[in-house]
Short mmCIF file of C-alpha atoms and ligand atoms in Angstrom, two decimals:
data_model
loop_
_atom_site.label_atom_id
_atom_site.label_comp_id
_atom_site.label_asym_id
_atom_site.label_seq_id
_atom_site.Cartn_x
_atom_site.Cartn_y
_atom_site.Cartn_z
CA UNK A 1 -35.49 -29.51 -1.31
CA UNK A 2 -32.55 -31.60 0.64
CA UNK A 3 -31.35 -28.98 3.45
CA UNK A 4 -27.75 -30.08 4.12
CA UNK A 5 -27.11 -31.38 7.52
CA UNK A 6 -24.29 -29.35 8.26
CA UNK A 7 -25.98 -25.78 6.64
CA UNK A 8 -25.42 -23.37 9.90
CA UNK A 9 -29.18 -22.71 9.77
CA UNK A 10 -30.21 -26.31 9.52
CA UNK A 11 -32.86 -26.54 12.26
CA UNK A 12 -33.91 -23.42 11.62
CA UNK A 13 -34.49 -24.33 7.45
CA UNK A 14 -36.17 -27.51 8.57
CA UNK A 15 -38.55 -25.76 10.70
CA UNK A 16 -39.38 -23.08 7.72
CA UNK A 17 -39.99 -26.52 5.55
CA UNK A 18 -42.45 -28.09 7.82
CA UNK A 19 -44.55 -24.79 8.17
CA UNK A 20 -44.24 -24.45 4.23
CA UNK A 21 -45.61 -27.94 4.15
CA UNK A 22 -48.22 -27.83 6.46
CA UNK A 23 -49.00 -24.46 4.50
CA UNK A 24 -49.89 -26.55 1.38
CA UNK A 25 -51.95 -29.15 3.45
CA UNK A 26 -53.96 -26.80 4.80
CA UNK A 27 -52.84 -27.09 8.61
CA UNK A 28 -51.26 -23.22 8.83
CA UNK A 29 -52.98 -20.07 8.12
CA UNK A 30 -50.98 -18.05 4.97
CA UNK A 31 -50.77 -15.46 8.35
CA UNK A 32 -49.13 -18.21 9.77
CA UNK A 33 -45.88 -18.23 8.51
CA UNK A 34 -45.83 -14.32 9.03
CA UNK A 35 -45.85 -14.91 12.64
CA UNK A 36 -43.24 -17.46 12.52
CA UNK A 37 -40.87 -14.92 11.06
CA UNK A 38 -41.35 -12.63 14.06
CA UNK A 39 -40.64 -15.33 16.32
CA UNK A 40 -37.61 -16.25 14.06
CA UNK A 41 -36.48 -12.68 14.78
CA UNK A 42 -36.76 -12.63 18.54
CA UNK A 43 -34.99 -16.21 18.68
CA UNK A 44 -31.95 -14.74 17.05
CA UNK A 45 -31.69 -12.06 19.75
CA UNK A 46 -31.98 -14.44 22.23
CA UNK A 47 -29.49 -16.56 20.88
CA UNK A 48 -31.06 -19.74 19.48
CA UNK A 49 -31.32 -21.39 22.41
CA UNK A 50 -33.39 -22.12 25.48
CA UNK A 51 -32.45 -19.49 27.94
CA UNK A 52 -32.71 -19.56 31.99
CA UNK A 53 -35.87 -17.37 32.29
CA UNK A 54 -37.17 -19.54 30.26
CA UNK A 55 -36.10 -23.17 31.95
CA UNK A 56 -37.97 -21.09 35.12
CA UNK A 57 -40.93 -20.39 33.19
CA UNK A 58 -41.65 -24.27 31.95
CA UNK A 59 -40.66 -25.06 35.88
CA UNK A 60 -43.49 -22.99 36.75
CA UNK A 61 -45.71 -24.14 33.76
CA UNK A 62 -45.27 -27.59 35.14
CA UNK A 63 -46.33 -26.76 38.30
CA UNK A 64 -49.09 -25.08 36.84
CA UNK A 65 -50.49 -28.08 35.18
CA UNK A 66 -49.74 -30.44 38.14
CA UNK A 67 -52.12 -28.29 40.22
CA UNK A 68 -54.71 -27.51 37.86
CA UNK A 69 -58.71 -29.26 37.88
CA UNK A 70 -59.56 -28.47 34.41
CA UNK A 71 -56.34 -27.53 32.07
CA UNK A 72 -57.17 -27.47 28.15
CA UNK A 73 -54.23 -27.03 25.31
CA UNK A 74 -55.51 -24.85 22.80
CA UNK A 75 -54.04 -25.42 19.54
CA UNK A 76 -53.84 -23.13 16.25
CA UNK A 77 -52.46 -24.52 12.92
CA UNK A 78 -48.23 -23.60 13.75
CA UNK A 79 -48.30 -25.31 17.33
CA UNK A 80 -49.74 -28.30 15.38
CA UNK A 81 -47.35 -28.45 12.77
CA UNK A 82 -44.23 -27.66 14.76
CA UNK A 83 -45.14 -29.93 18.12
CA UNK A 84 -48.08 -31.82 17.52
CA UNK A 85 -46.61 -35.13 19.07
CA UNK A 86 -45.60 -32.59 22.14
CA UNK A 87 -49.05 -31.45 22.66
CA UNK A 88 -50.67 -34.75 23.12
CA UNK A 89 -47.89 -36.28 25.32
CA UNK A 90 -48.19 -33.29 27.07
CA UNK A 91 -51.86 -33.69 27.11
CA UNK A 92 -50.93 -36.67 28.16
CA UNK A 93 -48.79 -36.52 31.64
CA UNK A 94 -50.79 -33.67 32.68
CA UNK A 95 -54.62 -35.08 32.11
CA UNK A 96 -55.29 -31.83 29.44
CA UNK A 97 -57.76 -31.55 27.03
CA UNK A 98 -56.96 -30.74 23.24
CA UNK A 99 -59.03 -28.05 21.96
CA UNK A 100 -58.38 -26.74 18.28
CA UNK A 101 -58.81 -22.63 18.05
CA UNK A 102 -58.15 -20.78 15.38
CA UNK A 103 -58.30 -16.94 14.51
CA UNK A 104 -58.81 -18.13 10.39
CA UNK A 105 -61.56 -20.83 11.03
CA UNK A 106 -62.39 -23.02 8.36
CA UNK A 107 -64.04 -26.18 8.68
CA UNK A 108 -61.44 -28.31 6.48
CA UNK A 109 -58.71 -26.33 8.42
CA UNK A 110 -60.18 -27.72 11.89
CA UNK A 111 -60.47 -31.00 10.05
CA UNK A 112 -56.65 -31.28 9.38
CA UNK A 113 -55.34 -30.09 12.54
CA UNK A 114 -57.78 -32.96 13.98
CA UNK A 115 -56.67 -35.33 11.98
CA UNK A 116 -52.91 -34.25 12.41
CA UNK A 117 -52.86 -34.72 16.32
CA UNK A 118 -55.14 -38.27 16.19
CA UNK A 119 -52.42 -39.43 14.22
CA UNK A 120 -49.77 -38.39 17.00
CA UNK A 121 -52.16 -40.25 19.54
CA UNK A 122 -54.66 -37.57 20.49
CA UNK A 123 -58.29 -39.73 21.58
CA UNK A 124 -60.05 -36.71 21.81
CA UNK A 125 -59.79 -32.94 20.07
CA UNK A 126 -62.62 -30.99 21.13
CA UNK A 127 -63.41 -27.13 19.46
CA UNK A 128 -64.26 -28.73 15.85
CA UNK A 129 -67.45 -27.42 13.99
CA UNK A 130 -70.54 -27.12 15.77
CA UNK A 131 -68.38 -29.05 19.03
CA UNK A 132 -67.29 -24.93 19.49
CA UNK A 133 -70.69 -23.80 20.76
CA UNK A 134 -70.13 -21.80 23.46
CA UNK A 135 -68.89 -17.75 23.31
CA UNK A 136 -66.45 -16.24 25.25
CA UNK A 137 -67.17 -12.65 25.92
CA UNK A 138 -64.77 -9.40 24.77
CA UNK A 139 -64.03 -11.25 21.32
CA UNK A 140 -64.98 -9.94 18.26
CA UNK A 141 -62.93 -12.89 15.71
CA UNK A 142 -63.93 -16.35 15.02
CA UNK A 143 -61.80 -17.71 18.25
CA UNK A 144 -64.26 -16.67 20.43
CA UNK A 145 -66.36 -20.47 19.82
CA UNK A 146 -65.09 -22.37 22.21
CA UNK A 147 -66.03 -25.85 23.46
CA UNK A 148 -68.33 -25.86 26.17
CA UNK A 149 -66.84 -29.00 27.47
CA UNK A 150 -63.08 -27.57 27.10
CA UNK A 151 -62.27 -23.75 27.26
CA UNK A 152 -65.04 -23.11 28.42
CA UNK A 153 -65.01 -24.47 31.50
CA UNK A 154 -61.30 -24.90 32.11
CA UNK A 155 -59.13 -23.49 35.02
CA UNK A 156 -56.33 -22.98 32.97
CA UNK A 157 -55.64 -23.04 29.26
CA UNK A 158 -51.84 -23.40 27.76
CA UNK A 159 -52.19 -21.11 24.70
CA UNK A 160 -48.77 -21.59 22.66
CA UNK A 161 -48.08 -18.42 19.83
CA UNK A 162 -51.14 -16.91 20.80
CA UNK A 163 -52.49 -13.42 19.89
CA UNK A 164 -52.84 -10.54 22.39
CA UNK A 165 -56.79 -10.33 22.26
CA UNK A 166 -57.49 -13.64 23.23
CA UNK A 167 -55.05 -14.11 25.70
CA UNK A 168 -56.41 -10.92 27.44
CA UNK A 169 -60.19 -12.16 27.10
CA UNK A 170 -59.35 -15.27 28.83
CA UNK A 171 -57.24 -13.62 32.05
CA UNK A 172 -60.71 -11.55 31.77
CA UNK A 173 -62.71 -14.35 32.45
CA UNK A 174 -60.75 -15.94 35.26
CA UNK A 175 -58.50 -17.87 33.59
CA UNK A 176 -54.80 -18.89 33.96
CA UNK A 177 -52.95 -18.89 31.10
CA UNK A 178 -49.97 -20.40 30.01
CA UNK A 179 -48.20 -18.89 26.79
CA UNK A 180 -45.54 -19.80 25.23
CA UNK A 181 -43.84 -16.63 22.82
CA UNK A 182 -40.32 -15.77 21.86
CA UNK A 183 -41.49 -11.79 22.13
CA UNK A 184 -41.20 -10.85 25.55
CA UNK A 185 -42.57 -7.57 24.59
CA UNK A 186 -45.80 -8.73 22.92
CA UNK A 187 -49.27 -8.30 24.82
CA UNK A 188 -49.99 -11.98 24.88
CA UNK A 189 -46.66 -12.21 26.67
CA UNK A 190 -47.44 -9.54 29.29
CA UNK A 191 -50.80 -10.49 30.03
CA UNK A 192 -50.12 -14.37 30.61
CA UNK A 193 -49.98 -15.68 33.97
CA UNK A 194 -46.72 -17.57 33.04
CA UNK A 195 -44.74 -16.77 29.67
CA UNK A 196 -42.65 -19.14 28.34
CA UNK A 197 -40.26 -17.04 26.00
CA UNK A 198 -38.61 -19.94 23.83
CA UNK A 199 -39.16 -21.32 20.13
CA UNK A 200 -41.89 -23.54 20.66
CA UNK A 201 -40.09 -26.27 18.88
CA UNK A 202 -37.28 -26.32 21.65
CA UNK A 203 -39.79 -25.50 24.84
CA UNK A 204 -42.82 -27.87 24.23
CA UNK A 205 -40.37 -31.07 24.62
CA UNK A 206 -38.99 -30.02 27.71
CA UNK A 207 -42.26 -29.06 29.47
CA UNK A 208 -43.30 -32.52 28.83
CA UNK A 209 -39.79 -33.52 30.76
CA UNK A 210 -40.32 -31.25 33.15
CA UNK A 211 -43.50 -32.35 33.54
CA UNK A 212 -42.51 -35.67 34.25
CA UNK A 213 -40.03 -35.13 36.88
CA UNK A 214 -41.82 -32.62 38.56
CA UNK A 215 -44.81 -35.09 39.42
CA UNK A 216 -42.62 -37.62 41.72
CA UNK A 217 -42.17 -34.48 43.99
CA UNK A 218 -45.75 -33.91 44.94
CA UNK A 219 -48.19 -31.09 45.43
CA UNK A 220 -46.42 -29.26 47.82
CA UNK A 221 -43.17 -28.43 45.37
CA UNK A 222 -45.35 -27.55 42.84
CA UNK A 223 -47.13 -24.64 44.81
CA UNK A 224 -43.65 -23.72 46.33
CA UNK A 225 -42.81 -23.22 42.39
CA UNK A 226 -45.97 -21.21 41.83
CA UNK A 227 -45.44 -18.97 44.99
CA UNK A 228 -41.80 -18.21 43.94
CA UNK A 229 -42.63 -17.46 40.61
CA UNK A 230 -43.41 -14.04 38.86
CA UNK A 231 -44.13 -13.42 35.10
CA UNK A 232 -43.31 -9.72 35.29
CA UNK A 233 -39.50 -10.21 36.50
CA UNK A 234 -38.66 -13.26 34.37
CA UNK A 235 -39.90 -11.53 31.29
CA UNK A 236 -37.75 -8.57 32.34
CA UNK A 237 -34.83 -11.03 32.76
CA UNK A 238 -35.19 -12.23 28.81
CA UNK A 239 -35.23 -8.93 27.75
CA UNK A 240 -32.22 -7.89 29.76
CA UNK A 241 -31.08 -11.49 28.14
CA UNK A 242 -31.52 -9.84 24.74
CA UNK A 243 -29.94 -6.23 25.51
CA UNK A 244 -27.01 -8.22 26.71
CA UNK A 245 -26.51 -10.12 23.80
CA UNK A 246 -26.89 -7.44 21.58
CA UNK A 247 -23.94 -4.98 23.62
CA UNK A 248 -21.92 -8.60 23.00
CA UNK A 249 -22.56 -8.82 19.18
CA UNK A 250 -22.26 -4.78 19.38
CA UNK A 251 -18.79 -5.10 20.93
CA UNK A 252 -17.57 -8.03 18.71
CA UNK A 253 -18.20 -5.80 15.48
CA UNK A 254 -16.67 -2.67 17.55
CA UNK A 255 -13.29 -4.59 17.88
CA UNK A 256 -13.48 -6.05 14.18
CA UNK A 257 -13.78 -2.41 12.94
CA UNK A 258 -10.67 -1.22 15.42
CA UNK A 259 -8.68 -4.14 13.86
CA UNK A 260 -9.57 -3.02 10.28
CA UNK A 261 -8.92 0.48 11.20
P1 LIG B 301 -49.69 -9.84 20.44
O1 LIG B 301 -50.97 -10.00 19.71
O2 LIG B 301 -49.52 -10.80 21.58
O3 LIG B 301 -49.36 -8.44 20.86
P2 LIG B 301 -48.31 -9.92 17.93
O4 LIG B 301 -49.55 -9.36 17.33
O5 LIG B 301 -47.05 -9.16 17.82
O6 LIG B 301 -48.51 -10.26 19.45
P3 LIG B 301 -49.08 -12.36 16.72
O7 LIG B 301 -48.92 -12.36 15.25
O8 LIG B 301 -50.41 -12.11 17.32
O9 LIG B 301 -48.02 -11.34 17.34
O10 LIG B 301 -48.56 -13.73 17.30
C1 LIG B 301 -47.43 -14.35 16.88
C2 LIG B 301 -46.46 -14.47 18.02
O11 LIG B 301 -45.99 -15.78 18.06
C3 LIG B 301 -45.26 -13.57 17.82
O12 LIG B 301 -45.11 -12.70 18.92
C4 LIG B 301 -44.06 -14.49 17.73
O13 LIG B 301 -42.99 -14.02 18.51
C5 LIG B 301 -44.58 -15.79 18.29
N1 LIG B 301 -44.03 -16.99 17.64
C6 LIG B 301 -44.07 -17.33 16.33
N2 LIG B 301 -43.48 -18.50 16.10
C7 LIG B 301 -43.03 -18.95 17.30
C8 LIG B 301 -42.34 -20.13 17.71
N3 LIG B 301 -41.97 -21.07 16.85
N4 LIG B 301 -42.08 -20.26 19.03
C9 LIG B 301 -42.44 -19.31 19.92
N5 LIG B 301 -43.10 -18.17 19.59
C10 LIG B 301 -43.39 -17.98 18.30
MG1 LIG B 302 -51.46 -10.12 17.66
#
C-alpha cells in the first residue's frame, strides 16, 4: 500500500506499516502491535510531538549513559523494528551492549531481531539462545534469561516500551533503568529511574544527538544533570502536559458548539 505523502497521518501510517511488516517477518510479537496502539493513544494526547519533559528526560538519559561502567540496551521485537539503526549508534557513542529480551521468546524470533540490528551495524547482540543463561530473580516469564555477560552484570540497562514487571525486577536488583514510554501513568514509567515519555521513533534519534553533544562537556555536567533531575516531577509535568491539552481541544469544541448554537 502507497501512503500518500501529504495524508495528515502520514508518519503515523508509515510507522503502523513497518510494525505490520516486521509482524510478517517475524521481528514483532502479534502482542506487539497491541502495545503500539496504546502508545499511539497517549501520543495523541500529548500532541504528536516531542514535548519539554521529555527533551529533560533524554538530557538526563544522556548523562546517564555518559556516567555509566556497564550500560546494556535491551531490545524487544517493536524497538527493533521502529529504531534499530538508533539502538546501535546509540550503542555506539555510549560504549552499550545490545542484548535481545523478549516476553514471547522464540528462537527464530531472537534470530531475526539479531539479524535485523547486524545489518544496521551491531558487532555484537548478546541474550540469543543458550547466550541468555543467567536468571534474574522476581520473574516468572521467559525475560527473566538474561546474558550473564550483559544484563546481568550491567549498571544500567535502557529498556525502551518495556513492561511493568521487568522494569520493577531490575530497580529490585540494583539497577538503573532507563525507559522510554509515551504512558506516563504506566508502572514501567513510574518505577524507572529516568522516563522518557515520547514515541520511540521521535526520542531514540535525539538521545543519540544528545548524546553526542553532551560528551564534549565532560563528567562533571553530566552529574550536575543527574543531580538536578527527578523522574517523579517530570512525569507529573507530561501529564499536566496532557490535561492541558485536553482543556485546549475541550475549549476549541466548546466555542464550535456556541458558534453553531
Ligand atoms: P506497564 O506494564 O508498564 O504497567 P502496560 O501493561 O500498560 O504497562 P505494556 O503493554 O506492558 O503496557 O507496554 C507497552 C507500553 O509501551 C505502553 O505503555 C505504550 O504506551 C508504550 N509504547 C508502545 N509503543 C510505543 C512507542 N512507539 N513509543 C513509546 N512508547 C510506546
Ligand atoms: Mg504491562
Amino acid at each position: 500500500m502507497k501512503i500518500p505523502d501529504d495524508h495528515p497521518r502520514a508518519k503515523s501510517l508509515l510507522t503502523r506499516e513497518k510494525l505490520i511488516n516486521s509482524y510478517l517477518e517475524g521481528i514483532v510479537a502479534a502482542s506487539g502491535l497491541i502495545a503500539h496502539g496504546r502508545g499511539e493513544a497517549f501520543d495523541y494526547l500529548l500532541g504528536e510531538k516531542t514535548s519539554k519533559p521529555a527533551l529533560k528526560a533524554i538530557e538526563a538519559a544522556a548523562a546517564m549513559f555518559l556516567t555509566a561502567r556497564k550500560p546494556v540496551i535491551s531490545v524487544n521485537g517493536n524497538t527493533a523494528a521502529l529504531v534499530g539503526e538508533e539502538v546501535v549508534k546509540l550503542a555506539n557513542v555510549t560504549g552499550s551492549k545490545i542484548e535481545v529480551n523478549l516476553f514471547y521468546r522464540s528462537r527464530a524470533r531472537e534470530l531475526a531481531i539479531k539479524k535485523l540490528l547486524e545489518k544496521a551495524g551491531a558487532r555484537d547482540v548478546l541474550g540469543v539462545g543458550k547466550n541468555a543463561s543467567a536468571r534474574i530473580p522476581e520473574l516468572s516469564s521467559e525475560r527473566r534469561r538474561v546474558d550473564p555477560r550483559g544484563i546481568l552484570v550491567a549498571d544500567l540497562v535502557m529498556v525502551p516500551l518495556e513492561d511493568g514487571d521487568r522494569t520493577e525486577a531490575l530497580v529490585n536488583i540494583g539497577k538503573k533503568v532507563i525507559a522510554v514510554d509515551l504512558n506516563p501513568l504506566s508502572r514501567t514509567a513510574l518505577r524507572a529511574s529516568i522516563t522518557i515519555v515520547d514515541n520511540i521513533v521521535r526520542s531514540m534519534p535525539k538521545l543519540v544527538e544528545t548524546v553526542e553533544e553532551l560528551k564534549n562537556r565532560g563528567v562533571g555536567k553530566c552529574r550536575e544533570i543527574l543531580r538536578n533531575f527527578d523522574n517523579r516531577k517530570n512525569l507529573a509535568k507530561s501529564m499536566i502536559l496532557i490535561r492541558e491539552n485536553l482543556s485546549e481541544f475541550a475549549a476549541e469544541g466548546d466555542t464550535e458548539r456556541g458558534r453553531a448554537m
